[in-house]
Tab-separated table of C-alpha atoms in Angstrom:
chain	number	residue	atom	x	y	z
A	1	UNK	CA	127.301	82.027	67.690
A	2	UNK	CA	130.472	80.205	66.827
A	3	UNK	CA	132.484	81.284	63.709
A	4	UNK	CA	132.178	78.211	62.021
A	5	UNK	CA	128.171	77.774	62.538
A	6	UNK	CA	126.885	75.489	60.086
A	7	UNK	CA	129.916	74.236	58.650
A	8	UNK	CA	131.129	70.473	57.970
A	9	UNK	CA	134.888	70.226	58.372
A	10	UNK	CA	137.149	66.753	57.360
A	11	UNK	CA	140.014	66.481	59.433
A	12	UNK	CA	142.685	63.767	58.285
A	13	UNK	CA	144.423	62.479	61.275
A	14	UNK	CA	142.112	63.887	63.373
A	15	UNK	CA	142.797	61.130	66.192
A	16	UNK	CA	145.734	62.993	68.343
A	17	UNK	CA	147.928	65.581	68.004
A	18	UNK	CA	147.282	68.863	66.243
A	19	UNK	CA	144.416	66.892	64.588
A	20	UNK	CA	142.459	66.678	66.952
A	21	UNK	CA	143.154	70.070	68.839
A	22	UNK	CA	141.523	71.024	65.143
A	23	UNK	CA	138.791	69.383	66.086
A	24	UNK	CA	138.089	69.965	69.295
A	25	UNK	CA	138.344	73.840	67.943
A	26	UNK	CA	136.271	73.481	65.236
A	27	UNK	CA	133.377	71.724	66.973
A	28	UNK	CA	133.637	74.645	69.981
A	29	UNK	CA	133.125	77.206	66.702
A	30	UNK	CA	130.148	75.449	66.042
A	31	UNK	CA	131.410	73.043	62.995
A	32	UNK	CA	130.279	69.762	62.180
A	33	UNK	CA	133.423	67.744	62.334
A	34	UNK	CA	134.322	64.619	60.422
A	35	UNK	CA	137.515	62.912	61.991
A	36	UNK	CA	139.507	60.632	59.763
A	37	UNK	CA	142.531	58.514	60.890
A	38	UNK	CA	144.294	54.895	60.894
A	39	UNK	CA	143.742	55.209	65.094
A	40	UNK	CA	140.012	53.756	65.642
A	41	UNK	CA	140.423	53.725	69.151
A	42	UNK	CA	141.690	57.191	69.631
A	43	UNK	CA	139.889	58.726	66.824
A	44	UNK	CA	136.294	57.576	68.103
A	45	UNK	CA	137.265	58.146	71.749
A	46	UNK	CA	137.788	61.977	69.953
A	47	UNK	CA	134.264	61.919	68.268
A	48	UNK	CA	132.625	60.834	71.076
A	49	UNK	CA	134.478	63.347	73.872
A	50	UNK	CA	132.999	66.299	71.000
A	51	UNK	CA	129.779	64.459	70.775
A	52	UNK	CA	129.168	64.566	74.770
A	53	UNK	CA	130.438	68.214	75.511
A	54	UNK	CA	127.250	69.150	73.099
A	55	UNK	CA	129.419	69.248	69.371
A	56	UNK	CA	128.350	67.353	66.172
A	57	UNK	CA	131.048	64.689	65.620
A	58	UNK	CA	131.841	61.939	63.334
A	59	UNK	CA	134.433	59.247	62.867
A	60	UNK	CA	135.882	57.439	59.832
A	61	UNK	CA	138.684	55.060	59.398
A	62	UNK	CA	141.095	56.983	56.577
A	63	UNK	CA	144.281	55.626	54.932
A	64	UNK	CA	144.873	58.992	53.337
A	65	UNK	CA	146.795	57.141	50.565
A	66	UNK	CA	143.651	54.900	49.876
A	67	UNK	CA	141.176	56.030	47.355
A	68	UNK	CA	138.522	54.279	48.392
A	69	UNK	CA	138.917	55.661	52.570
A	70	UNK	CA	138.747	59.213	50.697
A	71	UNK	CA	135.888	58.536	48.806
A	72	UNK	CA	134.366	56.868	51.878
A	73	UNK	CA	134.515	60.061	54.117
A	74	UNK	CA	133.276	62.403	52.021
A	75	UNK	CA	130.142	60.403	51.043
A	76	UNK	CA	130.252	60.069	55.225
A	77	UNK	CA	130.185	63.929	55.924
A	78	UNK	CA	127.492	64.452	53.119
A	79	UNK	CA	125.336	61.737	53.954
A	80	UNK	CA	124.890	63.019	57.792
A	81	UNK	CA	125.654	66.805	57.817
A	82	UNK	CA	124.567	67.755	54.794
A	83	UNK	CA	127.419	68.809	52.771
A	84	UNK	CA	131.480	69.557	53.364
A	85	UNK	CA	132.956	72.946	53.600
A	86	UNK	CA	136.544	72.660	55.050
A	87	UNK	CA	138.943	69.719	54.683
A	88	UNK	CA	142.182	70.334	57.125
A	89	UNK	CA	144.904	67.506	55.364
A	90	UNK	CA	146.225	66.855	58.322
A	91	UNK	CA	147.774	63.562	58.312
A	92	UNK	CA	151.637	63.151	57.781
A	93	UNK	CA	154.517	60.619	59.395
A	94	UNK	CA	158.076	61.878	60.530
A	95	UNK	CA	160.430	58.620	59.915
A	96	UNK	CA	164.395	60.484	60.226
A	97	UNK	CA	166.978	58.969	57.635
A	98	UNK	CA	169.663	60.619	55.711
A	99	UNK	CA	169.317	60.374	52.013
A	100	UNK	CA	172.263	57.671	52.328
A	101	UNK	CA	170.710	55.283	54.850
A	102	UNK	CA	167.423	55.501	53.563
A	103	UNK	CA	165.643	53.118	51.465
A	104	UNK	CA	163.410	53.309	48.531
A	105	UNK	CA	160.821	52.013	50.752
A	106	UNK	CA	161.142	54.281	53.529
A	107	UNK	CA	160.913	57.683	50.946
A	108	UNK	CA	157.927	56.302	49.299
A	109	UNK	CA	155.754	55.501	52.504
A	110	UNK	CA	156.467	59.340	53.492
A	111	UNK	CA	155.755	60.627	50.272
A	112	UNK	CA	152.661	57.740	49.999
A	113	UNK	CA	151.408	60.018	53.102
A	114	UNK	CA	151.976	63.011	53.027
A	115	UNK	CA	152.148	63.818	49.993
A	116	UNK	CA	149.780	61.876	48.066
A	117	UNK	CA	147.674	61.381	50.770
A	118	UNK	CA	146.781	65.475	50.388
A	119	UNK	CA	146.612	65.044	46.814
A	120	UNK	CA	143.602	62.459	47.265
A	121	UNK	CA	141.766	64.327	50.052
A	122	UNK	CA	142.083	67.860	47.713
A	123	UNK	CA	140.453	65.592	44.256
A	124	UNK	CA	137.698	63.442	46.536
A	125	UNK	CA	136.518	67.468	48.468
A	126	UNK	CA	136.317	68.911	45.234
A	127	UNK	CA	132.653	67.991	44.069
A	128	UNK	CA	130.834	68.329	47.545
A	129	UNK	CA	132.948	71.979	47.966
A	130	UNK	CA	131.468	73.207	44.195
A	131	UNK	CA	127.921	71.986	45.626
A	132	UNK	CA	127.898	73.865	48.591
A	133	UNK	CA	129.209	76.883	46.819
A	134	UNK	CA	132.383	76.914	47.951
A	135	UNK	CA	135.058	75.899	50.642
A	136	UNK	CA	138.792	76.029	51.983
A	137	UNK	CA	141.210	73.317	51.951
A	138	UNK	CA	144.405	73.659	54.469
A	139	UNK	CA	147.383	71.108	53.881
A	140	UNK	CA	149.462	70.983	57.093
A	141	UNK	CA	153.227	71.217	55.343
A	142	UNK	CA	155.953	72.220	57.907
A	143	UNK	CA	159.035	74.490	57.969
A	144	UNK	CA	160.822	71.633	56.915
A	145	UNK	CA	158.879	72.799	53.545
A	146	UNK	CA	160.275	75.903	53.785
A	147	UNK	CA	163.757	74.870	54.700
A	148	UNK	CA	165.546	71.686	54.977
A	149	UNK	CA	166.776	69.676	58.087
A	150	UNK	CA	169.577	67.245	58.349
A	151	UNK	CA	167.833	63.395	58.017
A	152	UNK	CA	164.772	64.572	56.990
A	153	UNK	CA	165.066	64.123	53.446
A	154	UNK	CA	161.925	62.099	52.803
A	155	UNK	CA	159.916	64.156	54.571
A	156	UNK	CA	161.398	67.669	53.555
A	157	UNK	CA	160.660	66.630	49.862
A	158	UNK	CA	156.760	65.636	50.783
A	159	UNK	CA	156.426	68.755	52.730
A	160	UNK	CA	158.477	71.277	49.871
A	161	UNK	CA	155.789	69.620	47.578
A	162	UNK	CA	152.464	70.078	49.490
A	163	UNK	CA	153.503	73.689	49.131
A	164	UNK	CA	153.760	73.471	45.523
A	165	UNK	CA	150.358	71.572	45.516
A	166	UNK	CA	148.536	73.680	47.314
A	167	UNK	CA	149.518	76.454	45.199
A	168	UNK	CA	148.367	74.619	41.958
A	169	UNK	CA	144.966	73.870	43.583
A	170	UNK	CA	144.673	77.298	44.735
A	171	UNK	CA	144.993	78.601	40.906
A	172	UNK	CA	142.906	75.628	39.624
A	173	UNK	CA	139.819	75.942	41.919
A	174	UNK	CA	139.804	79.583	42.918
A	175	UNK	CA	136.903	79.940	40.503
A	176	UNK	CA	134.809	77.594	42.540
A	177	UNK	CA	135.205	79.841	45.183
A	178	UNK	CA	137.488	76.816	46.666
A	179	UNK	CA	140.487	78.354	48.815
A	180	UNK	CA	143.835	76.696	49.424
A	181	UNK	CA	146.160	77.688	51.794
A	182	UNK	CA	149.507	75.777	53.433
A	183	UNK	CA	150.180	75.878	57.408
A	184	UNK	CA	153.677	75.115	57.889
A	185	UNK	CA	154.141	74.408	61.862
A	186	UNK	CA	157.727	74.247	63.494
A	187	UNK	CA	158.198	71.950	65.439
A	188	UNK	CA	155.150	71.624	68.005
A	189	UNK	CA	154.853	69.546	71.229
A	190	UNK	CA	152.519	66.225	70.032
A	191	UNK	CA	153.159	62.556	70.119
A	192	UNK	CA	154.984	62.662	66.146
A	193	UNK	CA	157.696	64.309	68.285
A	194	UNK	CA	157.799	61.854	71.279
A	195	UNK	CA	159.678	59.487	68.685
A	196	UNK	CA	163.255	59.931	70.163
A	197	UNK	CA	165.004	59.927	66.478
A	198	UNK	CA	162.810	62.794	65.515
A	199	UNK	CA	163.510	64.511	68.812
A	200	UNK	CA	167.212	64.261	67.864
A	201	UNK	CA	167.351	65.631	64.838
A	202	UNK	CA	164.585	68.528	65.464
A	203	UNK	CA	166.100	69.625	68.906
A	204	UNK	CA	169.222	67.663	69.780
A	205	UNK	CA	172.362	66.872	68.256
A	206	UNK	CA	171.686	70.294	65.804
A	207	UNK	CA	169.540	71.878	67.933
A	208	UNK	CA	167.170	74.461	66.604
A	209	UNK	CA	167.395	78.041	68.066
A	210	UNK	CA	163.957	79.013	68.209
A	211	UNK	CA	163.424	83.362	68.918
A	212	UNK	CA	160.220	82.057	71.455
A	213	UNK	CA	162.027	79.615	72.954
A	214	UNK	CA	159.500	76.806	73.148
A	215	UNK	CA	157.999	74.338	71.321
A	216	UNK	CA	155.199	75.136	69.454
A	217	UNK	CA	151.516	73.905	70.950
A	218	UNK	CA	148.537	72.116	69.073
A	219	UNK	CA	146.266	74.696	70.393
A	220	UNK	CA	148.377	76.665	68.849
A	221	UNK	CA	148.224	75.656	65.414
A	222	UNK	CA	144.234	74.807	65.567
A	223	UNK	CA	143.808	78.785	65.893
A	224	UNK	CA	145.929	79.174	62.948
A	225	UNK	CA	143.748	77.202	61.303
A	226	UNK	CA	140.573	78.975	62.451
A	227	UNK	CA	141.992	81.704	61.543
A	228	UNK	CA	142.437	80.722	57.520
A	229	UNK	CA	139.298	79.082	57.939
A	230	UNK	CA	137.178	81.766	59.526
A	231	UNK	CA	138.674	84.916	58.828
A	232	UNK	CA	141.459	84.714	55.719
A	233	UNK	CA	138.687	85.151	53.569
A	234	UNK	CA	140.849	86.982	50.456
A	235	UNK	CA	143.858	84.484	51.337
A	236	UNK	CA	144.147	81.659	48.597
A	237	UNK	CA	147.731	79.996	47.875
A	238	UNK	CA	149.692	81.692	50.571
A	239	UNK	CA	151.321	80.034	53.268
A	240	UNK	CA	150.867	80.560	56.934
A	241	UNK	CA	154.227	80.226	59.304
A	242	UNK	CA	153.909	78.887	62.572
A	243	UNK	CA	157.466	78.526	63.839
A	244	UNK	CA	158.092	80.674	66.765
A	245	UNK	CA	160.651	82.693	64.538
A	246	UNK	CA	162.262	79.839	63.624
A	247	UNK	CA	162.580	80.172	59.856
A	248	UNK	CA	163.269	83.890	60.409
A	249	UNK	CA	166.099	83.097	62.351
A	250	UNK	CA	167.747	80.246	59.746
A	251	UNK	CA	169.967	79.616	62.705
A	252	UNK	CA	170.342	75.502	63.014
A	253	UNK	CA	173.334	74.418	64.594
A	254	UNK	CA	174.971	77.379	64.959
């Protein structure tokens, strides 16, 4: 018996990455799992790799900032499992500018995705959750919502405001026995990371003293998330740290 027998999960950005560690965990728990990224390739190699080791798997092409992929998925996940109990927002870019290089462009297409992009995914869950009786959302913020990080501006603001989102959902739906919780990850060893300029700024030129002195894993963060999802049954609004002491230490650069 798996902890999440019977369940139908959503995962946004479910195609690498902490995504689909989420996945892969889910499905092992016994979960349904509904994959939803921009990657077709990678994202239905995912599905398929659950699909053959015995796991129910789907796969969806998702612009989290498009109305239309949202509604899409959802009707997906209902149409061949049945109903949706879990969404994991997932999704989310890392583009490093300072406030003064950046351009008007660049802080909308972060805020576009992960920002709005959670906002959809929370509105399209919301009638499938009610008709299954209930469900938990989990938006993947960051300690950069928590804290702030030099040339991260963009992506500090999304993040600060998933927090404040998920806390307004949590307040809003909690009588639809609908939880919402935040994950906010420090920085963790996936391919958003491999981009050189994000390397820089997370870990080089500042670098960030972390008390476990590693980077963070995607395993890692998919247990977290197992966790909320399985076991945090009384936990609605709150926010889950996953930093290796990072924010505890508030130590950057020094």
């Amino acid at each position: 018996m798996g902890q999440l027998d019977g369940k139908v999960a959503i995962i946004s950005g479910g195609a690498r990455g902490q995504g689909e560690a989420e996945a892969r965990l889910f499905a092992r728990e016994g979960a349904a799992v509904v994959l939803g990224d921009i990657l077709d390739e990678d994202g239905q190699r995912v599905a398929e790799s659950i699909i053959d080791a015995g796991g129910q798997a789907a796969y969806v092409h998702l612009d989290v900032t498009s109305e239309t992929d949202w509604s899409d998925i959802v009707d997906q996940a209902v149409a061949e499992f049945g109903r949706v109990d879990l969404l994991l927002n997932n999704a989310g870019i890392l583009p490093v500018a300072t406030i003064e290089q950046a351009t008007l462009e660049h802080f909308r297409e972060v805020v576009d995705v992960n920002l709005i992009g959670v906002f959809l995914g929370i509105r399209s869950v919301i009638p499938a959750m009610r008709e299954s009786g209930g469900g938990c959302i989990i938006n993947t913020s960051s300690t950069a919502g928590i804290q702030g990080y030099p040339g991260l501006g963009a992506y500090a603001s999304s993040k600060f405001a998933v927090r404040g989102l998920t806390k307004v959902a949590a307040v809003e739906l909690g009588a639809d026995n609908i939880r919402v919780n935040s994950v906010h990850p420090g920085p963790v060893d996936t391919e958003m990371l491999a981009n050189p300029n994000a390397k820089r700024n997370e870990q080089g030129d500042r670098p960030m003293r972390i008390p476990i002195s590693r980077m963070g894993r995607a395993d890692e963060v998919a247990k977290m998330m197992l966790f909320i999802a399985a076991d945090a049954t009384y936990s609605t609004g709150a926010e889950f740290i996953i930093d290796g002491g990072l924010t505890a230490a508030s130590n950057i650069g020094r």
